[in-house]
PDB file of C-alpha atoms in Angstrom:
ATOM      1  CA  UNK M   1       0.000   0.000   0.000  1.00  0.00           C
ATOM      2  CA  UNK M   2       0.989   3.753  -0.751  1.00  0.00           C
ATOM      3  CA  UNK M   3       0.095   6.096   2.226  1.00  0.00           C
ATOM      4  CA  UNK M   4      -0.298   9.720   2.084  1.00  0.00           C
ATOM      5  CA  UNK M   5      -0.412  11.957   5.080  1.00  0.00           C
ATOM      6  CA  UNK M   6      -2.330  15.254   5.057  1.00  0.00           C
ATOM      7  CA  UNK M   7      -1.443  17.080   8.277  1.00  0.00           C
ATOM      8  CA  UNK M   8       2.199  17.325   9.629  1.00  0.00           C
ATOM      9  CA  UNK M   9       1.489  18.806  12.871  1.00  0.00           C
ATOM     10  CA  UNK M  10       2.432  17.503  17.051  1.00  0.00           C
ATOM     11  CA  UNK M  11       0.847  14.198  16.211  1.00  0.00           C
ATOM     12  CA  UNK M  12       0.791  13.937  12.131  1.00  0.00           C
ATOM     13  CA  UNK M  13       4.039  14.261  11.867  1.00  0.00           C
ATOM     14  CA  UNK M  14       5.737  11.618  14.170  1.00  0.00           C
ATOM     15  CA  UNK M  15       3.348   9.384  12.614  1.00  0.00           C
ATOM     16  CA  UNK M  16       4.082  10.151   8.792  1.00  0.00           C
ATOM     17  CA  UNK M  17       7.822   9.107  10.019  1.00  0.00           C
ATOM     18  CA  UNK M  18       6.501   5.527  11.441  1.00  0.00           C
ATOM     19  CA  UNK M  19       5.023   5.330   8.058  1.00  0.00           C
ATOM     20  CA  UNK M  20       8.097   6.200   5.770  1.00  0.00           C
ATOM     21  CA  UNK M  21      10.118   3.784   8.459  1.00  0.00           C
ATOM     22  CA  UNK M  22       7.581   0.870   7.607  1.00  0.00           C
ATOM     23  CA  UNK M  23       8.101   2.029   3.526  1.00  0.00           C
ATOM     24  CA  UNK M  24       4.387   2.606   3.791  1.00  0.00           C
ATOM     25  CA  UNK M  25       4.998   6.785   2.862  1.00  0.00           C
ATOM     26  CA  UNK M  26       4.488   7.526  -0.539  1.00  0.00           C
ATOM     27  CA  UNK M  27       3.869  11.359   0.271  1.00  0.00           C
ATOM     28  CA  UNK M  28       3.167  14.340   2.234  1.00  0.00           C
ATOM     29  CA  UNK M  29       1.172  17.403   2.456  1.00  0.00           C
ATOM     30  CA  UNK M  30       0.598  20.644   4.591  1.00  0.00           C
ATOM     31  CA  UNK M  31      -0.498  23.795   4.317  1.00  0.00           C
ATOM     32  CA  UNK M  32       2.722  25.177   5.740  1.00  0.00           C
ATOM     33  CA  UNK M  33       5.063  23.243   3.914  1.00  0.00           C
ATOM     34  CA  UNK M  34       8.549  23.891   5.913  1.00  0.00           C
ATOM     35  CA  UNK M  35       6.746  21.281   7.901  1.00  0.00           C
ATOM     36  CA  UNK M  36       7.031  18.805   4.631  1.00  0.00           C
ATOM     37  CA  UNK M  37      11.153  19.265   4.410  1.00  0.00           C
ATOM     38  CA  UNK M  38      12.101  16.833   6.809  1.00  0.00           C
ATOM     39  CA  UNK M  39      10.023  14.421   4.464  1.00  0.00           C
ATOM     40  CA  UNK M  40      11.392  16.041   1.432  1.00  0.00           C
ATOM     41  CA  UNK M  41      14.959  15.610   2.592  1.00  0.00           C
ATOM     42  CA  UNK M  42      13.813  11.836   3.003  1.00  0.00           C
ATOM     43  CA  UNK M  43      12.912  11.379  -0.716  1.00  0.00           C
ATOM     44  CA  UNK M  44       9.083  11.177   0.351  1.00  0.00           C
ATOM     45  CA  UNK M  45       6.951  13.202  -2.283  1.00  0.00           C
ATOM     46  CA  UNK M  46       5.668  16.683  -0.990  1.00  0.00           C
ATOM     47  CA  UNK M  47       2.766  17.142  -3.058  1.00  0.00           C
ATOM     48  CA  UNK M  48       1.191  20.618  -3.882  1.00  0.00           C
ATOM     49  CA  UNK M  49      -2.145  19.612  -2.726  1.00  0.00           C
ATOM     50  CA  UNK M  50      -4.606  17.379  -0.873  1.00  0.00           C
ATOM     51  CA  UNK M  51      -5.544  16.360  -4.637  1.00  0.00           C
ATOM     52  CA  UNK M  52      -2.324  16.123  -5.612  1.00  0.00           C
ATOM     53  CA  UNK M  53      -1.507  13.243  -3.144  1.00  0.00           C
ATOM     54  CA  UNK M  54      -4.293  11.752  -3.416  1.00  0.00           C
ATOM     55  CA  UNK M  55      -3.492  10.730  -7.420  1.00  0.00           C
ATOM     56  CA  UNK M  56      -0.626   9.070  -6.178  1.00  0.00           C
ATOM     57  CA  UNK M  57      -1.523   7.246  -3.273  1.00  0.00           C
ATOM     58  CA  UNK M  58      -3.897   3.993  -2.357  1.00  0.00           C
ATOM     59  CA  UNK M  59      -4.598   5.452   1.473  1.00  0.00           C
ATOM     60  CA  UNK M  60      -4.467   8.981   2.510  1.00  0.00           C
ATOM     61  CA  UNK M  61      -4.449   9.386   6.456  1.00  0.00           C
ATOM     62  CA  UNK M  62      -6.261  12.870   7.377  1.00  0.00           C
ATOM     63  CA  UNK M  63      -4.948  14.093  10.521  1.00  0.00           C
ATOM     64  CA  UNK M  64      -5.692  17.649  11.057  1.00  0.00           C
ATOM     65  CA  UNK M  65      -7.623  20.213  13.847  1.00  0.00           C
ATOM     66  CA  UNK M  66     -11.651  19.960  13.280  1.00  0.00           C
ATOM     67  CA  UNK M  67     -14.018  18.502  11.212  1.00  0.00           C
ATOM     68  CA  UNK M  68     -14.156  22.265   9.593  1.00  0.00           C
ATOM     69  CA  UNK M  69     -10.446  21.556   8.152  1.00  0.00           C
ATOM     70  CA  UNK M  70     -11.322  17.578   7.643  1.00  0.00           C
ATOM     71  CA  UNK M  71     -14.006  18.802   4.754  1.00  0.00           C
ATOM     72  CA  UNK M  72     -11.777  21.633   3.752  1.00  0.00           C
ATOM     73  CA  UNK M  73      -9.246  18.640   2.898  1.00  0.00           C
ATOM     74  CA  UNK M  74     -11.739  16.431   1.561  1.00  0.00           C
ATOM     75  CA  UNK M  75     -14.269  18.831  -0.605  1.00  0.00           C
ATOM     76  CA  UNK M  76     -12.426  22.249  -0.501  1.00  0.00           C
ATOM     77  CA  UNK M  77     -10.603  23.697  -3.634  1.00  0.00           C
ATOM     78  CA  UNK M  78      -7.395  21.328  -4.466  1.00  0.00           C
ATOM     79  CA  UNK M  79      -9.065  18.564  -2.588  1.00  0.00           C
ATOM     80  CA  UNK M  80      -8.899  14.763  -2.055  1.00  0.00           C
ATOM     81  CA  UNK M  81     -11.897  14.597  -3.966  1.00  0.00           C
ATOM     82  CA  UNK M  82     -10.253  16.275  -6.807  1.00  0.00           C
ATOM     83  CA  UNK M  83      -7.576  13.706  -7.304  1.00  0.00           C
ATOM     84  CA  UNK M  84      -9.109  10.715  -5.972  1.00  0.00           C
ATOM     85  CA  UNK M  85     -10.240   7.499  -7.921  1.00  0.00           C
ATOM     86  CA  UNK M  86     -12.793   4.595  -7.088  1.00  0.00           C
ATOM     87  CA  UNK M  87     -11.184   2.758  -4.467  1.00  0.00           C
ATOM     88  CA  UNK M  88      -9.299   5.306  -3.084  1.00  0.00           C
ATOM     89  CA  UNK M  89      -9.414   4.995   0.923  1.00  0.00           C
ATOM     90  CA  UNK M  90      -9.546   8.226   3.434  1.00  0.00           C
ATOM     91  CA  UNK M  91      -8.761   7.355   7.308  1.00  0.00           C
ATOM     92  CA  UNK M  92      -9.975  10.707   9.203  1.00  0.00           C
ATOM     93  CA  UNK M  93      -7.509  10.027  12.329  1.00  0.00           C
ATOM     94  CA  UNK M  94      -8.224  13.816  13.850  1.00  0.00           C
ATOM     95  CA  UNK M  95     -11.091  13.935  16.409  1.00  0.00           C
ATOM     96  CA  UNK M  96     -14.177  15.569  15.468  1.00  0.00           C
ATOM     97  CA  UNK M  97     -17.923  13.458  16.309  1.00  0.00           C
ATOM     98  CA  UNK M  98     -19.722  10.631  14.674  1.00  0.00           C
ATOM     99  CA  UNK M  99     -22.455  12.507  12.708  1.00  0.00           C
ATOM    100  CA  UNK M 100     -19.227  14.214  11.003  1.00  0.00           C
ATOM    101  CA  UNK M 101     -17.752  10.721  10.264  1.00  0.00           C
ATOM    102  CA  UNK M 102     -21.103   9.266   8.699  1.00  0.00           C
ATOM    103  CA  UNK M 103     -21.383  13.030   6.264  1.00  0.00           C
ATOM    104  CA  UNK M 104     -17.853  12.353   5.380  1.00  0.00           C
ATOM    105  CA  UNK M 105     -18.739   8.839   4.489  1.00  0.00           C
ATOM    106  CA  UNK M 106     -21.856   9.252   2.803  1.00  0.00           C
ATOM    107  CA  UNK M 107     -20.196  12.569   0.580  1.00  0.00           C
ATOM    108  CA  UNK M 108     -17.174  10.106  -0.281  1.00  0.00           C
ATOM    109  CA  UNK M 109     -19.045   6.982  -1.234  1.00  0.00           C
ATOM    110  CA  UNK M 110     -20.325   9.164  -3.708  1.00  0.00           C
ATOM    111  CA  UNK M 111     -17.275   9.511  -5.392  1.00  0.00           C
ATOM    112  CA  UNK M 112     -16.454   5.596  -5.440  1.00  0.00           C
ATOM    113  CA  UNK M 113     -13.927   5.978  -2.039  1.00  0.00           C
ATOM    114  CA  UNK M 114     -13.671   4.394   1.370  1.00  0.00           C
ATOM    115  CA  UNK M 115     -13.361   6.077   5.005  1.00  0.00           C
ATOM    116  CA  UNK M 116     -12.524   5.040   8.230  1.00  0.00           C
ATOM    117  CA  UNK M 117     -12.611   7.057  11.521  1.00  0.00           C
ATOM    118  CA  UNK M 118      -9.750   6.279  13.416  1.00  0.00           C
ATOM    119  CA  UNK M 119      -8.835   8.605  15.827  1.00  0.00           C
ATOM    120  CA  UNK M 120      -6.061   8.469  18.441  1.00  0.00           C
ATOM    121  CA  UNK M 121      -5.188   8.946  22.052  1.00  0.00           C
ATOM    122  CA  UNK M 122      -1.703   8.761  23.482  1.00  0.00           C
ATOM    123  CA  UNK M 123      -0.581  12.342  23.035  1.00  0.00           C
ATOM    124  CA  UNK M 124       2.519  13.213  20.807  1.00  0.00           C
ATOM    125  CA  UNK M 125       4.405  11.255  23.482  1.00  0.00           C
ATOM    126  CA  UNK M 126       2.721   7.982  21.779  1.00  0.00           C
ATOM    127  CA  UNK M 127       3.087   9.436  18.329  1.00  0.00           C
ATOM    128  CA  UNK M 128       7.075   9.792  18.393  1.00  0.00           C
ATOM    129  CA  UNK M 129       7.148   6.107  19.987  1.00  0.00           C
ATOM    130  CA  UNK M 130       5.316   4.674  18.039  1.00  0.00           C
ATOM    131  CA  UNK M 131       2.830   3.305  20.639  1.00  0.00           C
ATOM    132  CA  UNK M 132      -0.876   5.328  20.195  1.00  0.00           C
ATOM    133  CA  UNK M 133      -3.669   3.640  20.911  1.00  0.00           C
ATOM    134  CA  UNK M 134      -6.395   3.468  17.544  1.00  0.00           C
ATOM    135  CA  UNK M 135     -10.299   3.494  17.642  1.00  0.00           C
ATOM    136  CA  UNK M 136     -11.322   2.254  14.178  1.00  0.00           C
ATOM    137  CA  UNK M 137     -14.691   3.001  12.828  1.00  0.00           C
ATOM    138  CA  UNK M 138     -15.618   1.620   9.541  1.00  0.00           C
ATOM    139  CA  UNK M 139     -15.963  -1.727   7.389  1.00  0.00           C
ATOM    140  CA  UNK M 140     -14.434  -4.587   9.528  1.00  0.00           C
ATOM    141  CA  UNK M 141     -12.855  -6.151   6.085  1.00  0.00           C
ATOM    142  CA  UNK M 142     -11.228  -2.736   5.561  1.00  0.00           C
ATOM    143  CA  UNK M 143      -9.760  -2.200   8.940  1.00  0.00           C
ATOM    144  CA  UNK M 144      -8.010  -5.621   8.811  1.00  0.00           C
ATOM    145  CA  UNK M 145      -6.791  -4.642   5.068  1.00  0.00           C
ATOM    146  CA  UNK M 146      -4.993  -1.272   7.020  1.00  0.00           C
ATOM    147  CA  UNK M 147      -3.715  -3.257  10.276  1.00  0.00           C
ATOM    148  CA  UNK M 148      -0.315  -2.511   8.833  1.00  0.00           C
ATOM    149  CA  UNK M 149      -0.297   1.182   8.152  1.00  0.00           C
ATOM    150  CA  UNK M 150      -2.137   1.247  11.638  1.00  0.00           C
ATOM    151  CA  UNK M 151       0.714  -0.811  13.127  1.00  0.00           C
ATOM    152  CA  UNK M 152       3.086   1.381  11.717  1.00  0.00           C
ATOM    153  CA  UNK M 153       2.305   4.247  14.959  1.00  0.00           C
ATOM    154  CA  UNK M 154       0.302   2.129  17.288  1.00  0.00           C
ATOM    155  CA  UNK M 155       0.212  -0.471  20.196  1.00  0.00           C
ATOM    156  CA  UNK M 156      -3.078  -0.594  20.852  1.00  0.00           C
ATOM    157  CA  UNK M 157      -5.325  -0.406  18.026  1.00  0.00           C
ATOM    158  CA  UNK M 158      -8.973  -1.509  18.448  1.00  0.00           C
ATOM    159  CA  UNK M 159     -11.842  -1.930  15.810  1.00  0.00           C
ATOM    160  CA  UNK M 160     -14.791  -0.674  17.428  1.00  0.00           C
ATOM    161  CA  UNK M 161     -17.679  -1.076  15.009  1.00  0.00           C
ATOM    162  CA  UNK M 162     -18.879   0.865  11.927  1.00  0.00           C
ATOM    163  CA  UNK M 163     -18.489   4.117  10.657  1.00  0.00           C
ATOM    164  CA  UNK M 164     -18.441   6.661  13.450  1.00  0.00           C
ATOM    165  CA  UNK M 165     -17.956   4.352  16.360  1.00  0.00           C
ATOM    166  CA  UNK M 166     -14.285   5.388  16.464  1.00  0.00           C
ATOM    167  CA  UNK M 167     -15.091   9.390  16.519  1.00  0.00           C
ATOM    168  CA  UNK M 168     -17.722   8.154  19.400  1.00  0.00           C
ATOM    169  CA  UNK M 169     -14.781   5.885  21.456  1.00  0.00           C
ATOM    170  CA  UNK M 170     -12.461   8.630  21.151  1.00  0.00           C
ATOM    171  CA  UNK M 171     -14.926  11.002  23.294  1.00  0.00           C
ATOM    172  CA  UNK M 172     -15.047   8.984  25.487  1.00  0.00           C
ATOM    173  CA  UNK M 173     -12.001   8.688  26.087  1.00  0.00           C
ATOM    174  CA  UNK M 174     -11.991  12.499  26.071  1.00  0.00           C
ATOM    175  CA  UNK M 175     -13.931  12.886  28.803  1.00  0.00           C
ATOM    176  CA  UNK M 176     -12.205  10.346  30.744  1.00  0.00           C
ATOM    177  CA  UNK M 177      -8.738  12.277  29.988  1.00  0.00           C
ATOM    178  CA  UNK M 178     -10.056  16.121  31.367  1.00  0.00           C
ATOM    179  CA  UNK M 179     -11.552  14.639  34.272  1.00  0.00           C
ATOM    180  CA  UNK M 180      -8.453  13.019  35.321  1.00  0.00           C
ATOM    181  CA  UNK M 181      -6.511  16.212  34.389  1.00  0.00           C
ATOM    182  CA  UNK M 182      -8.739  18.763  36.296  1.00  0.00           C
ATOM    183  CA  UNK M 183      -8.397  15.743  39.250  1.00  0.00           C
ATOM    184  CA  UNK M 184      -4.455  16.146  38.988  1.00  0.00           C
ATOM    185  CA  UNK M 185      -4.308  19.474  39.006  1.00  0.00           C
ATOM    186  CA  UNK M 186      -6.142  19.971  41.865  1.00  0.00           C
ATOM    187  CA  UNK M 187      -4.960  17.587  43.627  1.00  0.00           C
ATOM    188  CA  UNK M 188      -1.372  19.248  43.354  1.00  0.00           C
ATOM    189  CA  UNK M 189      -2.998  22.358  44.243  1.00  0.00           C
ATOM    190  CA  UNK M 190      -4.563  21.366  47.550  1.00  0.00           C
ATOM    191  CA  UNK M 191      -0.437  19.249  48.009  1.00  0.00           C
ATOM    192  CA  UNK M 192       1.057  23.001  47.667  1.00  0.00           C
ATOM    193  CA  UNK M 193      -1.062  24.483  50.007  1.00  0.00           C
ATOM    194  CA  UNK M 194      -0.132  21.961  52.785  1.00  0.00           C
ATOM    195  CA  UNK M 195       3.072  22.280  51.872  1.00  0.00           C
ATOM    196  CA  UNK M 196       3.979  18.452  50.832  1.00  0.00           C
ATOM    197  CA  UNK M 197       7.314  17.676  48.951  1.00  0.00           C
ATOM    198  CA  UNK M 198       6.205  17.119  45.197  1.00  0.00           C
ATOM    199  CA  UNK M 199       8.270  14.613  44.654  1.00  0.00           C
ATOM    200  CA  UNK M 200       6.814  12.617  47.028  1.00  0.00           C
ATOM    201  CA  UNK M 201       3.443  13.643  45.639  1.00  0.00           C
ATOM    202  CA  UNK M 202       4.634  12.623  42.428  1.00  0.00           C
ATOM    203  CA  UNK M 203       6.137   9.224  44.154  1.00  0.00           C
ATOM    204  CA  UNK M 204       2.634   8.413  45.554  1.00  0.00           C
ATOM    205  CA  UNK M 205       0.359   9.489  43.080  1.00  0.00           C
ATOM    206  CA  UNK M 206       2.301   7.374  39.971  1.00  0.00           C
ATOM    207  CA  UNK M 207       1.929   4.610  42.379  1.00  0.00           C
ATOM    208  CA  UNK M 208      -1.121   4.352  43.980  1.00  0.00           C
ATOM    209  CA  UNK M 209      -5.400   4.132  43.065  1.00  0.00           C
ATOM    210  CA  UNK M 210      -4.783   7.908  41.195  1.00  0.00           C
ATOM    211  CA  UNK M 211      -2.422   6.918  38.871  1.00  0.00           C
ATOM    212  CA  UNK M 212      -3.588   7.502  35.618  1.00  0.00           C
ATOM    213  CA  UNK M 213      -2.662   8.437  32.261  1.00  0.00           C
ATOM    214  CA  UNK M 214      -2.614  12.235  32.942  1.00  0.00           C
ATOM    215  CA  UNK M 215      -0.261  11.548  35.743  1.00  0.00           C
ATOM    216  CA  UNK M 216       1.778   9.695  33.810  1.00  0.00           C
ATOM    217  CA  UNK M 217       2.360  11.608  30.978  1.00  0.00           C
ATOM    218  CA  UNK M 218       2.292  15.427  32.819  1.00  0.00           C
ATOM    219  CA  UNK M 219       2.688  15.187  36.288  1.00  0.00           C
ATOM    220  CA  UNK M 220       6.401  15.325  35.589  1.00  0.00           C
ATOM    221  CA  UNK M 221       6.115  17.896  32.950  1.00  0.00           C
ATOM    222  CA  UNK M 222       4.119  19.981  35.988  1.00  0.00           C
ATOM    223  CA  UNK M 223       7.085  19.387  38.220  1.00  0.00           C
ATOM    224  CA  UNK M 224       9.740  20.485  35.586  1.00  0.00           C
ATOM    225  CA  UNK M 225       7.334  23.788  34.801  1.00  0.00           C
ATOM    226  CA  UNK M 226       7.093  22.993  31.427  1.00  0.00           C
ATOM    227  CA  UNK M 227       3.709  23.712  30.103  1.00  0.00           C
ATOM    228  CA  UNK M 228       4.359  23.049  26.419  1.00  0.00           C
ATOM    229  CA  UNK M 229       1.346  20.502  24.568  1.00  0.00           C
ATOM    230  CA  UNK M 230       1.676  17.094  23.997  1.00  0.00           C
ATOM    231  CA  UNK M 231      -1.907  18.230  23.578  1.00  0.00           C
ATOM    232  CA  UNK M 232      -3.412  21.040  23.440  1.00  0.00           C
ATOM    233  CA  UNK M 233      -5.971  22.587  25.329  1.00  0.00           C
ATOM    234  CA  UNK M 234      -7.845  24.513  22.208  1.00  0.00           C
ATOM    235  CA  UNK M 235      -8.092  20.616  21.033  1.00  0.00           C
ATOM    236  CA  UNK M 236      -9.708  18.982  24.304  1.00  0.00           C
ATOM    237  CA  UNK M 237     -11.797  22.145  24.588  1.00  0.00           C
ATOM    238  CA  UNK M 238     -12.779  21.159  21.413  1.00  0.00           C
ATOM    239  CA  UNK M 239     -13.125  17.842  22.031  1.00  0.00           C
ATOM    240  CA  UNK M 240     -15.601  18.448  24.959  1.00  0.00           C
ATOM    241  CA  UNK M 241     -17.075  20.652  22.981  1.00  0.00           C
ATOM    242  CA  UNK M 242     -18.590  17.610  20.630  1.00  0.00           C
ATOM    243  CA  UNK M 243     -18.946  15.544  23.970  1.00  0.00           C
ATOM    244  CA  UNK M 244     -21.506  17.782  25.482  1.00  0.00           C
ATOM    245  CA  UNK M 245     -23.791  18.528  22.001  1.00  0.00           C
ATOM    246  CA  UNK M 246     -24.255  14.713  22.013  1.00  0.00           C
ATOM    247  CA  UNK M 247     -25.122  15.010  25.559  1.00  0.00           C
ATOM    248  CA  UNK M 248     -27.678  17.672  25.105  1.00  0.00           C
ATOM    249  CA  UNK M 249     -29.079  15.790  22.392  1.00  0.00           C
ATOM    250  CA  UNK M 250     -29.523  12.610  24.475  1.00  0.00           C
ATOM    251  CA  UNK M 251     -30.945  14.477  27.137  1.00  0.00           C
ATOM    252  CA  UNK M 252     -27.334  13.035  28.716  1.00  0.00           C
ATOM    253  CA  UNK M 253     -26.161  14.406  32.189  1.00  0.00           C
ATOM    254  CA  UNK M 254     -22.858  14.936  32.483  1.00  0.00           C
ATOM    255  CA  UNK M 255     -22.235  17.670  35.169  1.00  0.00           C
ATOM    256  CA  UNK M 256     -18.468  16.978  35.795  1.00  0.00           C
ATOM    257  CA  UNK M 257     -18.093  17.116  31.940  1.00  0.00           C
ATOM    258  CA  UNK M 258     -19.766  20.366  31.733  1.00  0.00           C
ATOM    259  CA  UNK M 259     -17.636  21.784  34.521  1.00  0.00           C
ATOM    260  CA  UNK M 260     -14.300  20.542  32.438  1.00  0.00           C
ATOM    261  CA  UNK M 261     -16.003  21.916  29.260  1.00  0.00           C
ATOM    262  CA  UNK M 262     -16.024  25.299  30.885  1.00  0.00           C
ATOM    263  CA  UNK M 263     -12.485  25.289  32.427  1.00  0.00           C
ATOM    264  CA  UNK M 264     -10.563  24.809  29.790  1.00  0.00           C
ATOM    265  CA  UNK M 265     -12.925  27.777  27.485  1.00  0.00           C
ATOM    266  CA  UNK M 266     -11.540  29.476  30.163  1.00  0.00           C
ATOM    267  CA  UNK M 267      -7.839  28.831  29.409  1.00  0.00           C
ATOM    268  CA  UNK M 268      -9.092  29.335  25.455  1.00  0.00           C
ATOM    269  CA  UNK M 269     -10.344  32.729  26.503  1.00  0.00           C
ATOM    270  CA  UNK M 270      -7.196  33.900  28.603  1.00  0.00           C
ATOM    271  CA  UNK M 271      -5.088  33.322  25.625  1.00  0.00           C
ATOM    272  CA  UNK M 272      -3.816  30.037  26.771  1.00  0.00           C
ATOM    273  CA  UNK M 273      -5.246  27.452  24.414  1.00  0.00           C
ATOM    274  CA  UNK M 274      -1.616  26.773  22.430  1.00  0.00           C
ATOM    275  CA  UNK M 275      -0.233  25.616  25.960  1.00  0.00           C
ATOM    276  CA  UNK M 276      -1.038  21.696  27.043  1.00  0.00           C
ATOM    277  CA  UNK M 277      -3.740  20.644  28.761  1.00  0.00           C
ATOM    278  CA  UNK M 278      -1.965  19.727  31.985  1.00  0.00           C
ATOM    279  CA  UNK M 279      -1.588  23.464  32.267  1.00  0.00           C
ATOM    280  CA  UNK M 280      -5.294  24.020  33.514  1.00  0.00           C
ATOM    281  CA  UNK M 281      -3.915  25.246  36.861  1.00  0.00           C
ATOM    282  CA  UNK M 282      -2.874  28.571  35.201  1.00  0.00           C
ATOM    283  CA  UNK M 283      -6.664  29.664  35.414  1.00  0.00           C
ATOM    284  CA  UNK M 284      -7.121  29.023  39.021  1.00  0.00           C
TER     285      UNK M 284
END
């Protein structure tokens, strides 16, 4: 199979290089394209468009920002669309919500090609190691056909049912992730106001019932006062964002979601979105 990436960004990019390691990369594209010269440097084909790639390619990956820039990708001017041909698979791996995956679907069947929702969770942490974990939403035969560009960047990769059951996984997971991230950070906060050693903090809470993934992958990042994303908060915000339409649509109470949901617009509106989401204590 020849991959194409669209989408070089924190995540994309570590996991275009898993691909061209596996001699699955057949080319790149993004909008800013000094992002592309690594790639370029590597003999990988920077193409001039999302069209573009897609006439050269069997499986183009998607991983950009919002479901806004997935269909700006897809249907926009210079689009995948544009180049693609029947048979032609898209994997949307960005996060976004099911009724998005099933449009993008039913506007790409239309035009003889595949998709598959398949976003990720593991932070860019997982995407340089090569160990994400992968909710797959789409044709069962299909996902086993693309086991080995998924293997390429993952550990964990699960099929989760058809189109739009990965988008829904991966909210879940979403919520699961600020939750635990508002619990760490307060949790620290209440440890500095008692004045306990972080370290030992850090020693108990990696060890004990409140480990999590959160605390794992930022609680030393905290203690080191670096606040830069492995992901960002604009993204989760986002993220909970889709989480709590569904929710109003079910007639779904989710209080603790809500409260998250409205933390972290907080850190969007003080200008603090680009920072990671373990940096939620900066709006206390």
């Amino acid at each position: 199979m020849k991959v194409g990436v669209v989408g070089l960004g924190l995540m994309g990019g570590p996991m275009a290089m898993h691909l061209h390691k596996a001699g699955l990369l057949a080319a790149v594209y993004n909008r800013t394209r000094s992002k592309a010269e690594p790639f370029e440097k590597l003999g990988v084909y920077v193409a001039q468009s999302p069209a573009d790639l897609a006439g050269r390619v069997d499986v183009v990956i998607v991983m950009v920002s919002d479901a806004p820039d997935v269909e700006h990708v897809l249907f926009g001017p210079g689009g995948v669309v544009e180049g693609a041909r029947p048979g032609l698979v898209v994997v949307d791996m960005s996060t976004n919500s099911p009724e998005w995956a099933r449009r993008f679907a039913e506007r790409l069947a239309r035009h003889g090609v595949e998709f598959i929702d398949a976003p990720v969770t593991g932070g860019q942490k997982g995407a340089v190691e090569g160990t994400l974990t992968i909710m797959v939403g789409g044709r069962e035969e299909l996902f086993k056909r693309l086991l080995p560009v998924f293997q390429a960047f993952g550990r964990n990769i699960v099929y989760v049912g058809p189109v739009g059951y990965g988008q829904a996984m991966k909210l879940v997971n979403q919520v699961v992730v600020a939750l635990n991230t508002v619990a760490m950070v307060e949790g620290l906060r209440l440890a500095k106001a008692l004045g306990l050693d972080m370290e030992k903090v850090a020693q108990v809470l990696t060890g004990g019932a409140a480990r999590s993934g959160s605390i794992e992958l930022y609680l030393p990042k905290l203690l080191r006062g670096d606040l830069s994303p492995g992901f960002k908060a604009v993204h989760l915000k986002k993220d909970l964002g889709y989480v709590m339409e569904l929710a109003n649509k079910a007639n779904l109470y989710l209080p603790a979601t809500a409260m998250a949901l409205e933390l972290y617009k907080k850190m969007v509106e003080k200008g603090l979105g680009e920072l990671g989401t373990h940096a939620l204590g900066e709006v206390y």
